[in-house]
Amino acid sequence: MAADTAAARALLLFLAVAVAALLRTGEASVHEYSGLSFLNKGNAFILHAGSEGLYAPVSPANATAEEEDDEAAAAAFIRFDKITFRRPEETNDSVKETSSSKVQIIVFEIEDREMIGGSAYGGQKAICCTSDLAKLGACAEGSVIYRPSQVNPGWPQLFVASFDGSDLIATLPSRTIPVKKTGMYNMYFIHCDPALAGLEIDGKTIWKNPTGYLPGRMAPLKNFFGLMSFAFVILGIYWFYQYMKFWREVLPLQNCITLVITLGMLEMALWYFEYAEFNETGVRAKAITFWAVTFGTIKRTVARLIILIVSMGYGVVRPTLGGLTSKVVMLGGTFFVATEILELVENLGTVNDLSGKARLFLVYPVAILDASFIVWIFISLAKTLSQLQARRLMAKLDIYRKFTIALAITVLVSIGWIGYEIYFKSTDVFNERWQYAWIIPAFWHALSFSLLCVISYLWAPSQSSMRFTNDASEKFDREDSLSLIRPRPIVSNNGWSVASSTDAKAKKNTDSVTSFDEDDEENKRE
């Protein structure tokens, strides 16, 4: 009863988090601003308005400068759409007409980040111009400090929305910024006036690449999921051909593998369509994303459970899991809930506003459960291999050895890739290598698909599928039991019975004559 109550609570928690993730604003090329607050950093109030990798359009060699600008504006751009700033009404009486009553929007490529901010005498770097810097003539007090880039002429770009007198609303005119250089572009809303505390913002910005609205870091994944969908179709054709050809010999384990392949095909197809829709509209299709995440989570959970029960020897050296069934189901259910929540929040929620602790809170349970699966799988494999070797079931032992080698290689490659992923992220603080970031999630999909191909090859339906069931091992157990009672004699060429144990040899020495009739009767009894 207590277990059922705990399971019900876990399910309700999962549903609550899933609904909350669906209702949140997702990462998109159409960045909408509503209810966001400015953060106080040093002498400035800052709101991060977006960060995306943008590719420069490829222009014809004979294109003029004006044609290049027009093409860039049409192919790759950042566009402001109805951006308004509203200050609280209660500050209306105290606000005076000053030069600092303005909000500044700065857009820059990540290589120009050192062009933002400055200090008068080599002290702490400031974003807003101080009185000391203003006296030096470096900037106007109350404005954002920036210097023109020597590498990228015309950048960073600064735009201003000013409050006129005691007006409560400042509007930024709609405009389009053409992008002619490939890079990671950042946008910040900044104000330097403490009197603008509680400032609210409404509107949106639109970021577009030459190939569509997919962010540069995600754009290659669209083609990747298309290739993975094709790869799953090829694997599915092979598997279902074997399945239909030997359908009378199909085992329950092979039905589970069929389920995993089917879920994988659905997952890859949904991800491809989700990215295609995202690329066309600039907003994630939440329904498609939800089902892509869910099918993927079910696939990963079922795949891990299959590997675990195969490692335990289910259907090969043991007919049932016995008392371990509830533990296996509990581990699988917990893994599904933890992974589903993490994937929904990462793909449907606004990941950037999660603190480091919140991310660890979601990642740690999945990592611990994955480690539990790995440890349990290899402990079970060691026991199963020992049983098969002791019973001399060589055909099964050969398959399990190949299966163990494949799993060991997969785990070692995974550990190595995790190390590389940590190195990649820790050394790329400013996302300067954003064009290669898509390889990290793509690798995990490719690795799991490779392992699925190995499992599909080792346990493919065939004419001899039934010999891998536990029937042979049960027969072997019965023969083992009989041999403990009385060894089977070996009949020599002259008709004498030669026993394989010391008791039988002693019996042979005491009996002076053994007749052919007695030998025949003994053989019949055996």
Coordinates of C-alpha atoms in Angstrom, one line a residue:
M1 CA 0.0 0.0 0.0
A2 CA 2.8 2.3 0.9
A3 CA 4.6 1.5 -2.4
D4 CA 1.5 2.3 -4.4
T5 CA 1.1 5.7 -2.6
A6 CA 4.8 6.5 -3.2
A7 CA 4.4 5.6 -6.9
A8 CA 1.2 7.8 -7.2
R9 CA 3.0 10.7 -5.6
A10 CA 5.9 10.3 -8.0
L11 CA 3.5 10.2 -11.0
L12 CA 1.8 13.4 -9.8
L13 CA 5.1 15.1 -9.3
F14 CA 6.1 14.1 -12.9
L15 CA 2.9 15.4 -14.4
A16 CA 3.2 18.7 -12.5
V17 CA 6.8 19.3 -13.7
A18 CA 5.8 18.2 -17.3
V19 CA 2.9 20.7 -17.4
A20 CA 5.1 23.4 -15.9
A21 CA 7.7 22.8 -18.6
L22 CA 5.1 22.9 -21.3
L23 CA 3.8 26.3 -20.1
R24 CA 7.2 27.9 -19.9
T25 CA 8.7 29.9 -22.7
G26 CA 11.1 27.7 -24.7
E27 CA 14.4 28.5 -26.3
A28 CA 13.6 29.8 -29.7
S29 CA 14.8 32.1 -32.5
V30 CA 11.8 34.3 -31.7
H31 CA 12.8 35.6 -28.3
E32 CA 9.8 37.0 -26.4
Y33 CA 10.2 39.3 -23.4
S34 CA 7.5 39.6 -20.7
G35 CA 7.9 39.7 -17.0
L36 CA 11.7 39.6 -17.1
S37 CA 13.8 41.6 -14.6
F38 CA 17.1 43.4 -14.9
L39 CA 20.0 42.2 -12.8
N40 CA 22.3 44.6 -10.9
K41 CA 25.9 44.0 -12.0
G42 CA 28.4 46.6 -10.8
N43 CA 27.1 50.0 -11.8
A44 CA 24.8 48.7 -14.5
F45 CA 21.4 46.9 -14.6
I46 CA 21.5 44.2 -17.3
L47 CA 19.1 41.8 -19.0
H48 CA 20.4 39.2 -21.3
A49 CA 18.1 39.3 -24.3
G50 CA 19.5 36.5 -26.4
S51 CA 22.6 34.6 -27.6
E52 CA 22.7 32.6 -30.9
G53 CA 25.1 31.4 -33.5
L54 CA 24.4 33.1 -36.9
Y55 CA 25.9 32.1 -40.2
A56 CA 26.8 34.7 -42.8
P57 CA 25.1 34.3 -46.2
V58 CA 27.2 33.2 -49.1
S59 CA 27.2 36.0 -51.7
P60 CA 28.1 35.7 -55.4
A61 CA 31.7 36.7 -56.2
N62 CA 30.6 39.6 -58.4
A63 CA 27.9 41.1 -56.0
T64 CA 28.1 44.8 -55.1
A65 CA 28.3 46.1 -51.5
E66 CA 24.6 47.2 -51.7
E67 CA 23.5 43.8 -53.0
E68 CA 25.5 42.1 -50.2
D69 CA 23.7 44.2 -47.6
D70 CA 20.3 43.4 -49.1
E71 CA 21.1 39.7 -49.2
A72 CA 22.4 39.7 -45.7
A73 CA 19.2 41.5 -44.4
A74 CA 17.1 38.9 -46.2
A75 CA 19.1 35.8 -45.3
A76 CA 20.6 36.4 -41.8
F77 CA 19.5 39.1 -39.4
I78 CA 18.4 40.2 -36.0
R79 CA 15.1 42.1 -35.9
F80 CA 13.5 44.2 -33.2
D81 CA 9.7 43.9 -33.1
K82 CA 7.6 46.2 -30.9
I83 CA 10.1 46.5 -28.0
T84 CA 8.7 48.7 -25.2
F85 CA 10.0 49.5 -21.7
R86 CA 7.6 50.5 -18.9
R87 CA 8.7 51.9 -15.6
P88 CA 6.5 51.6 -12.4
E89 CA 3.8 54.3 -11.9
E90 CA 4.8 55.0 -8.3
T91 CA 8.2 56.4 -9.5
N92 CA 6.5 58.9 -11.9
D93 CA 6.7 61.9 -9.5
S94 CA 10.3 61.4 -8.5
V95 CA 11.6 60.9 -12.0
K96 CA 13.1 63.9 -13.6
E97 CA 14.2 64.6 -17.1
T98 CA 17.9 63.4 -17.1
S99 CA 20.2 62.0 -19.7
S100 CA 20.3 58.7 -17.9
S101 CA 16.6 58.0 -18.2
K102 CA 17.1 55.6 -21.1
V103 CA 17.6 52.0 -21.9
Q104 CA 20.4 51.0 -24.2
I105 CA 20.5 47.8 -26.3
I106 CA 23.9 46.6 -27.3
V107 CA 24.5 43.8 -29.9
F108 CA 28.0 42.3 -30.4
E109 CA 29.8 39.3 -31.7
I110 CA 31.5 37.2 -29.0
E111 CA 35.0 38.1 -30.3
D112 CA 34.3 41.7 -29.5
R113 CA 33.4 41.1 -25.9
E114 CA 36.5 43.0 -24.7
M115 CA 35.1 46.1 -26.5
I116 CA 32.4 46.4 -23.9
G117 CA 33.1 48.2 -20.6
G118 CA 36.2 50.0 -19.3
S119 CA 37.9 51.5 -16.3
A120 CA 39.5 54.9 -15.7
Y121 CA 42.8 53.9 -14.0
G122 CA 43.0 50.2 -14.5
G123 CA 40.7 49.3 -11.7
Q124 CA 37.5 47.3 -11.8
K125 CA 35.8 47.2 -15.2
A126 CA 32.5 49.1 -15.4
I127 CA 29.7 48.7 -17.9
C128 CA 28.3 52.2 -17.5
C129 CA 30.4 55.3 -18.0
T130 CA 31.6 56.8 -14.7
S131 CA 32.3 60.4 -13.8
D132 CA 36.1 59.7 -14.0
L133 CA 35.8 58.3 -17.5
A134 CA 33.5 61.1 -18.6
K135 CA 36.2 63.6 -17.4
L136 CA 38.7 61.9 -19.6
G137 CA 36.4 62.3 -22.5
A138 CA 36.1 58.5 -23.1
C139 CA 32.3 58.4 -22.9
A140 CA 29.2 60.2 -21.8
E141 CA 28.3 59.7 -18.2
G142 CA 25.3 57.3 -17.8
S143 CA 25.9 55.6 -21.1
V144 CA 27.2 52.1 -21.9
I145 CA 31.0 52.0 -22.5
Y146 CA 32.0 50.4 -25.8
R147 CA 34.7 50.8 -28.4
P148 CA 34.4 50.0 -32.2
S149 CA 35.8 46.7 -33.2
Q150 CA 39.0 46.7 -35.4
V151 CA 38.1 43.3 -36.8
N152 CA 34.4 43.7 -37.5
P153 CA 33.7 47.3 -38.7
G154 CA 30.4 48.7 -37.5
W155 CA 30.2 46.5 -34.5
P156 CA 29.2 46.5 -31.6
Q157 CA 25.9 48.2 -32.4
L158 CA 24.1 50.3 -29.8
F159 CA 20.5 51.4 -29.8
V160 CA 18.7 53.6 -27.4
A161 CA 15.1 53.9 -26.1
S162 CA 14.6 57.1 -24.1
F163 CA 11.9 58.2 -21.7
D164 CA 10.7 61.7 -22.5
G165 CA 10.3 63.6 -19.3
S166 CA 7.9 61.8 -17.0
D167 CA 6.6 59.4 -19.6
L168 CA 6.1 55.8 -18.3
I169 CA 6.8 54.1 -21.6
A170 CA 9.9 54.2 -23.9
T171 CA 9.7 52.5 -27.3
L172 CA 12.5 51.1 -29.5
P173 CA 11.6 51.5 -33.2
S174 CA 11.4 48.3 -35.2
R175 CA 14.6 47.7 -37.2
T176 CA 16.6 44.9 -38.8
I177 CA 20.3 44.3 -38.2
P178 CA 21.9 42.4 -41.2
V179 CA 24.5 39.8 -40.2
K180 CA 27.4 39.5 -42.7
K181 CA 29.9 37.6 -40.5
T182 CA 29.5 34.1 -39.0
G183 CA 29.7 34.3 -35.2
M184 CA 28.0 34.0 -31.8
Y185 CA 26.0 37.1 -31.4
N186 CA 24.8 38.4 -28.0
M187 CA 22.2 41.0 -27.1
Y188 CA 21.9 42.9 -23.8
F189 CA 19.4 45.4 -22.5
I190 CA 21.2 47.8 -20.2
H191 CA 20.3 50.9 -18.1
C192 CA 22.5 52.8 -15.8
D193 CA 19.8 54.7 -13.7
P194 CA 18.8 53.3 -10.3
A195 CA 15.6 55.3 -10.6
L196 CA 14.5 52.8 -13.3
A197 CA 14.4 50.0 -10.8
G198 CA 11.4 47.7 -11.5
L199 CA 11.6 48.4 -15.2
E200 CA 9.4 46.0 -17.3
I201 CA 9.9 45.0 -20.9
D202 CA 7.6 43.7 -23.6
G203 CA 8.1 42.7 -27.2
K204 CA 10.3 40.3 -29.1
T205 CA 13.4 39.9 -31.2
I206 CA 13.7 37.6 -34.2
W207 CA 17.0 35.9 -35.1
K208 CA 17.3 34.2 -38.5
N209 CA 20.0 32.2 -40.2
P210 CA 20.3 31.8 -44.0
T211 CA 18.8 28.4 -43.9
G212 CA 16.0 29.2 -41.4
Y213 CA 15.2 30.1 -37.9
L214 CA 17.1 27.3 -36.2
P215 CA 19.9 28.6 -33.9
G216 CA 23.3 28.0 -35.3
R217 CA 24.2 25.4 -32.6
M218 CA 21.1 23.4 -33.5
A219 CA 20.9 23.8 -37.2
P220 CA 23.2 20.7 -38.1
L221 CA 21.0 18.5 -35.8
K222 CA 18.1 18.7 -38.3
N223 CA 20.2 16.9 -41.0
F224 CA 21.6 14.6 -38.3
F225 CA 18.1 13.4 -37.2
G226 CA 17.2 13.0 -40.8
L227 CA 20.1 10.6 -41.3
M228 CA 19.3 8.8 -38.0
S229 CA 15.7 8.3 -39.2
F230 CA 17.0 6.7 -42.4
A231 CA 19.5 4.5 -40.4
F232 CA 16.6 3.3 -38.1
V233 CA 14.6 2.5 -41.2
I234 CA 17.4 0.3 -42.6
L235 CA 17.8 -1.4 -39.2
G236 CA 14.0 -1.8 -39.0
I237 CA 13.8 -3.4 -42.5
Y238 CA 16.5 -5.9 -41.5
W239 CA 14.9 -6.7 -38.2
F240 CA 11.3 -7.0 -39.4
Y241 CA 12.4 -9.2 -42.3
Q242 CA 14.0 -11.6 -39.9
Y243 CA 11.1 -11.3 -37.6
M244 CA 8.5 -12.2 -40.3
K245 CA 10.7 -15.0 -41.7
F246 CA 11.1 -16.8 -38.4
W247 CA 8.0 -15.6 -36.6
R248 CA 7.4 -19.1 -35.2
E249 CA 10.8 -19.0 -33.4
V250 CA 10.4 -15.5 -31.9
L251 CA 11.3 -15.2 -28.3
P252 CA 9.8 -12.6 -25.7
L253 CA 13.3 -10.9 -25.7
Q254 CA 13.1 -10.4 -29.4
N255 CA 9.7 -8.8 -29.0
C256 CA 11.2 -6.3 -26.6
I257 CA 14.0 -5.5 -29.1
T258 CA 11.2 -4.9 -31.7
L259 CA 9.6 -2.4 -29.4
V260 CA 13.0 -0.5 -28.9
I261 CA 13.6 -0.3 -32.7
T262 CA 10.0 1.0 -33.2
L263 CA 10.4 3.6 -30.5
G264 CA 13.7 4.7 -32.0
M265 CA 12.2 5.1 -35.4
L266 CA 9.4 7.3 -33.9
E267 CA 11.8 9.3 -31.8
M268 CA 14.1 10.2 -34.6
A269 CA 11.3 11.0 -37.0
L270 CA 9.6 13.2 -34.4
W271 CA 12.9 15.1 -33.7
Y272 CA 13.4 15.7 -37.4
F273 CA 9.9 17.1 -37.8
E274 CA 10.3 19.1 -34.6
Y275 CA 13.5 20.7 -35.9
A276 CA 12.0 21.3 -39.4
E277 CA 9.0 23.1 -37.8
F278 CA 11.3 25.1 -35.5
N279 CA 13.3 26.1 -38.6
E280 CA 10.3 27.3 -40.4
T281 CA 8.5 29.2 -37.6
G282 CA 11.3 30.1 -35.1
V283 CA 9.2 28.7 -32.3
R284 CA 9.4 25.1 -30.9
A285 CA 6.4 22.9 -31.6
K286 CA 5.7 22.0 -28.0
A287 CA 3.4 19.0 -28.7
I288 CA 5.9 17.4 -31.1
T289 CA 8.8 18.1 -28.7
F290 CA 6.9 16.5 -25.8
W291 CA 6.2 13.3 -27.7
A292 CA 9.7 13.1 -29.1
V293 CA 11.1 13.4 -25.6
T294 CA 8.6 10.9 -24.2
F295 CA 9.2 8.3 -26.9
G296 CA 13.0 8.7 -26.5
T297 CA 12.7 8.3 -22.7
I298 CA 10.6 5.2 -23.0
K299 CA 13.1 3.8 -25.5
R300 CA 16.1 4.4 -23.2
T301 CA 14.3 2.9 -20.3
V302 CA 13.2 -0.2 -22.1
A303 CA 16.7 -0.6 -23.7
R304 CA 18.3 -0.5 -20.2
L305 CA 15.8 -2.9 -18.8
I306 CA 16.4 -5.3 -21.7
I307 CA 20.2 -5.2 -21.3
L308 CA 19.7 -5.8 -17.5
I309 CA 17.5 -8.8 -17.7
V310 CA 19.6 -10.3 -20.5
S311 CA 22.6 -9.9 -18.3
M312 CA 20.8 -11.7 -15.6
G313 CA 20.3 -14.6 -17.9
Y314 CA 16.6 -14.3 -18.1
G315 CA 15.3 -16.9 -20.6
V316 CA 18.7 -18.4 -21.0
V317 CA 19.9 -19.8 -17.6
R318 CA 16.8 -18.8 -15.6
P319 CA 13.1 -19.0 -16.5
T320 CA 12.1 -16.0 -14.3
L321 CA 13.7 -13.1 -12.4
G322 CA 12.1 -14.3 -9.2
G323 CA 12.2 -11.8 -6.4
L324 CA 14.3 -9.4 -8.5
T325 CA 11.3 -8.4 -10.7
S326 CA 10.1 -5.7 -8.4
K327 CA 13.6 -4.2 -8.0
V328 CA 14.1 -4.1 -11.8
V329 CA 10.7 -2.5 -12.3
M330 CA 11.3 0.1 -9.6
L331 CA 14.7 1.0 -11.0
G332 CA 13.2 1.3 -14.5
G333 CA 10.3 3.4 -13.4
T334 CA 12.5 5.8 -11.4
F335 CA 14.8 6.2 -14.3
F336 CA 11.9 7.0 -16.6
V337 CA 10.5 9.7 -14.3
A338 CA 13.9 11.3 -13.7
T339 CA 14.9 11.3 -17.3
E340 CA 11.6 12.5 -18.6
I341 CA 11.6 15.5 -16.2
L342 CA 15.2 16.4 -17.2
E343 CA 14.5 16.1 -20.9
L344 CA 11.3 18.1 -20.8
V345 CA 12.9 21.0 -18.8
E346 CA 15.9 21.0 -21.2
N347 CA 13.9 21.0 -24.4
L348 CA 10.7 22.8 -23.4
G349 CA 11.8 25.0 -20.6
T350 CA 14.1 28.1 -20.6
V351 CA 17.3 26.5 -19.6
N352 CA 19.3 29.7 -19.3
D353 CA 17.3 30.9 -16.3
L354 CA 18.1 27.7 -14.3
S355 CA 20.8 28.2 -11.6
G356 CA 23.7 25.8 -11.4
K357 CA 22.2 24.0 -8.4
A358 CA 18.9 23.5 -10.2
R359 CA 20.7 21.9 -13.1
L360 CA 22.6 19.6 -10.8
F361 CA 19.4 18.7 -9.0
L362 CA 18.0 17.4 -12.3
V363 CA 21.2 15.9 -13.8
Y364 CA 22.4 14.0 -10.7
P365 CA 19.5 11.6 -10.3
V366 CA 19.8 10.5 -13.9
A367 CA 23.6 10.0 -13.6
I368 CA 23.2 8.0 -10.4
L369 CA 20.5 5.8 -11.9
D370 CA 22.6 5.2 -15.0
A371 CA 25.5 4.2 -12.9
S372 CA 23.3 1.8 -10.9
F373 CA 22.2 0.2 -14.2
I374 CA 25.8 -0.2 -15.3
V375 CA 27.0 -1.8 -12.0
W376 CA 24.1 -4.1 -11.8
I377 CA 24.5 -5.2 -15.5
F378 CA 28.1 -6.1 -15.2
I379 CA 27.7 -7.9 -11.9
S380 CA 24.9 -9.9 -13.4
L381 CA 26.9 -10.6 -16.6
A382 CA 29.8 -12.0 -14.5
K383 CA 27.5 -14.5 -12.8
T384 CA 25.8 -15.5 -16.0
L385 CA 29.1 -16.1 -17.8
S386 CA 30.3 -18.2 -14.9
Q387 CA 27.1 -20.3 -15.0
L388 CA 27.3 -20.8 -18.8
Q389 CA 31.0 -21.8 -18.6
A390 CA 30.4 -24.2 -15.8
R391 CA 27.5 -25.9 -17.7
R392 CA 29.5 -25.8 -20.9
L393 CA 26.8 -24.2 -23.0
M394 CA 29.2 -23.0 -25.6
A395 CA 26.8 -21.4 -28.1
K396 CA 25.2 -19.2 -25.4
L397 CA 28.6 -18.5 -23.9
D398 CA 29.9 -17.2 -27.2
I399 CA 27.0 -14.8 -27.6
Y400 CA 27.3 -13.5 -24.1
R401 CA 31.0 -13.0 -24.5
K402 CA 30.4 -10.9 -27.6
F403 CA 27.6 -9.1 -25.8
T404 CA 29.9 -8.3 -22.8
I405 CA 32.6 -7.0 -25.1
A406 CA 30.2 -4.7 -26.9
L407 CA 28.9 -3.4 -23.5
A408 CA 32.4 -2.9 -22.2
I409 CA 33.5 -0.9 -25.3
T410 CA 30.3 1.2 -25.1
V411 CA 30.9 2.0 -21.4
L412 CA 34.6 2.9 -22.0
V413 CA 33.7 5.1 -25.0
S414 CA 31.0 6.8 -22.9
I415 CA 33.4 7.5 -20.1
G416 CA 35.9 8.9 -22.5
W417 CA 33.3 11.1 -24.2
I418 CA 32.0 12.4 -20.9
G419 CA 35.5 13.5 -20.1
Y420 CA 35.8 15.2 -23.5
E421 CA 32.4 16.9 -23.0
I422 CA 33.5 18.3 -19.6
Y423 CA 36.7 19.6 -21.2
F424 CA 34.8 21.1 -24.1
K425 CA 32.3 22.9 -21.9
S426 CA 34.8 24.1 -19.3
T427 CA 37.2 25.5 -22.0
D428 CA 34.4 27.1 -24.0
V429 CA 32.9 29.5 -21.5
F430 CA 31.9 32.1 -24.1
N431 CA 30.6 29.5 -26.7
E432 CA 33.2 30.4 -29.2
R433 CA 33.2 26.8 -30.6
W434 CA 29.4 26.9 -31.0
Q435 CA 29.6 25.4 -34.5
Y436 CA 30.8 22.1 -33.1
A437 CA 28.5 22.0 -30.1
W438 CA 25.9 19.9 -31.9
I439 CA 28.3 16.9 -32.0
I440 CA 28.0 16.3 -28.3
P441 CA 24.2 15.4 -28.2
A442 CA 24.5 13.7 -31.7
F443 CA 27.3 11.4 -30.4
W444 CA 25.0 9.9 -27.7
H445 CA 22.3 9.1 -30.2
A446 CA 24.9 7.5 -32.5
L447 CA 26.5 5.4 -29.7
S448 CA 23.1 4.1 -28.5
F449 CA 22.1 3.2 -32.1
S450 CA 25.4 1.3 -32.5
L451 CA 24.8 -0.8 -29.4
L452 CA 21.3 -1.5 -30.6
C453 CA 22.7 -2.7 -33.9
V454 CA 25.0 -5.1 -32.1
I455 CA 22.2 -6.4 -29.9
S456 CA 19.9 -6.8 -33.0
Y457 CA 22.7 -8.8 -34.8
L458 CA 23.4 -11.1 -31.8
W459 CA 19.7 -11.8 -31.0
A460 CA 18.2 -11.6 -34.5
P461 CA 15.3 -14.1 -35.0
S462 CA 16.6 -17.2 -36.8
Q463 CA 15.8 -20.8 -37.3
S464 CA 17.8 -21.7 -34.2
S465 CA 16.4 -19.0 -31.9
M466 CA 14.7 -21.5 -29.6
R467 CA 18.0 -23.1 -28.7
F468 CA 18.8 -19.9 -26.7
T469 CA 15.9 -20.4 -24.4
N470 CA 16.2 -21.9 -20.9
D471 CA 15.0 -25.4 -22.1
A472 CA 18.5 -26.6 -22.7
S473 CA 19.8 -25.4 -19.4
E474 CA 16.9 -27.0 -17.5
K475 CA 17.7 -30.3 -19.2
F476 CA 21.3 -29.8 -18.3
D477 CA 20.3 -29.3 -14.7
R478 CA 18.4 -32.6 -14.7
E479 CA 21.4 -34.4 -16.1
D480 CA 23.6 -32.7 -13.5
S481 CA 21.4 -33.9 -10.7
L482 CA 21.4 -37.5 -12.1
S483 CA 25.1 -37.5 -12.4
L484 CA 25.4 -36.6 -8.7
I485 CA 23.4 -39.7 -7.9
R486 CA 25.3 -42.1 -10.2
P487 CA 27.8 -41.4 -12.9
R488 CA 27.1 -42.6 -16.4
P489 CA 29.3 -45.6 -17.3
I490 CA 31.4 -45.7 -20.5
V491 CA 31.1 -48.9 -22.4
S492 CA 34.4 -50.2 -23.8
N493 CA 34.8 -52.1 -27.0
N494 CA 34.9 -55.5 -25.3
G495 CA 31.6 -54.8 -23.5
W496 CA 33.1 -54.0 -20.1
S497 CA 31.6 -51.0 -18.2
V498 CA 34.3 -48.5 -17.3
A499 CA 33.0 -46.1 -14.6
S500 CA 34.2 -42.5 -14.3
S501 CA 34.2 -42.4 -10.5
T502 CA 36.2 -44.2 -7.8
D503 CA 33.1 -45.9 -6.5
A504 CA 32.4 -47.4 -9.9
K505 CA 36.0 -48.6 -10.2
A506 CA 35.8 -50.2 -6.8
K507 CA 32.6 -52.0 -7.9
K508 CA 34.4 -53.2 -11.0
N509 CA 37.2 -54.7 -8.9
T510 CA 34.8 -56.6 -6.6
D511 CA 32.7 -58.0 -9.4
S512 CA 34.5 -60.9 -11.1
V513 CA 32.2 -61.1 -14.2
T514 CA 29.9 -58.6 -15.8
S515 CA 27.5 -60.0 -18.3
F516 CA 26.4 -58.4 -21.5
D517 CA 22.8 -58.6 -20.3
E518 CA 23.6 -56.6 -17.2
D519 CA 25.3 -54.0 -19.3
D520 CA 22.3 -53.7 -21.5
E521 CA 19.9 -53.4 -18.6
E522 CA 22.2 -50.7 -17.1
N523 CA 22.2 -48.7 -20.3
K524 CA 18.4 -49.0 -20.5
R525 CA 18.0 -47.6 -17.0
E526 CA 20.3 -44.7 -17.9

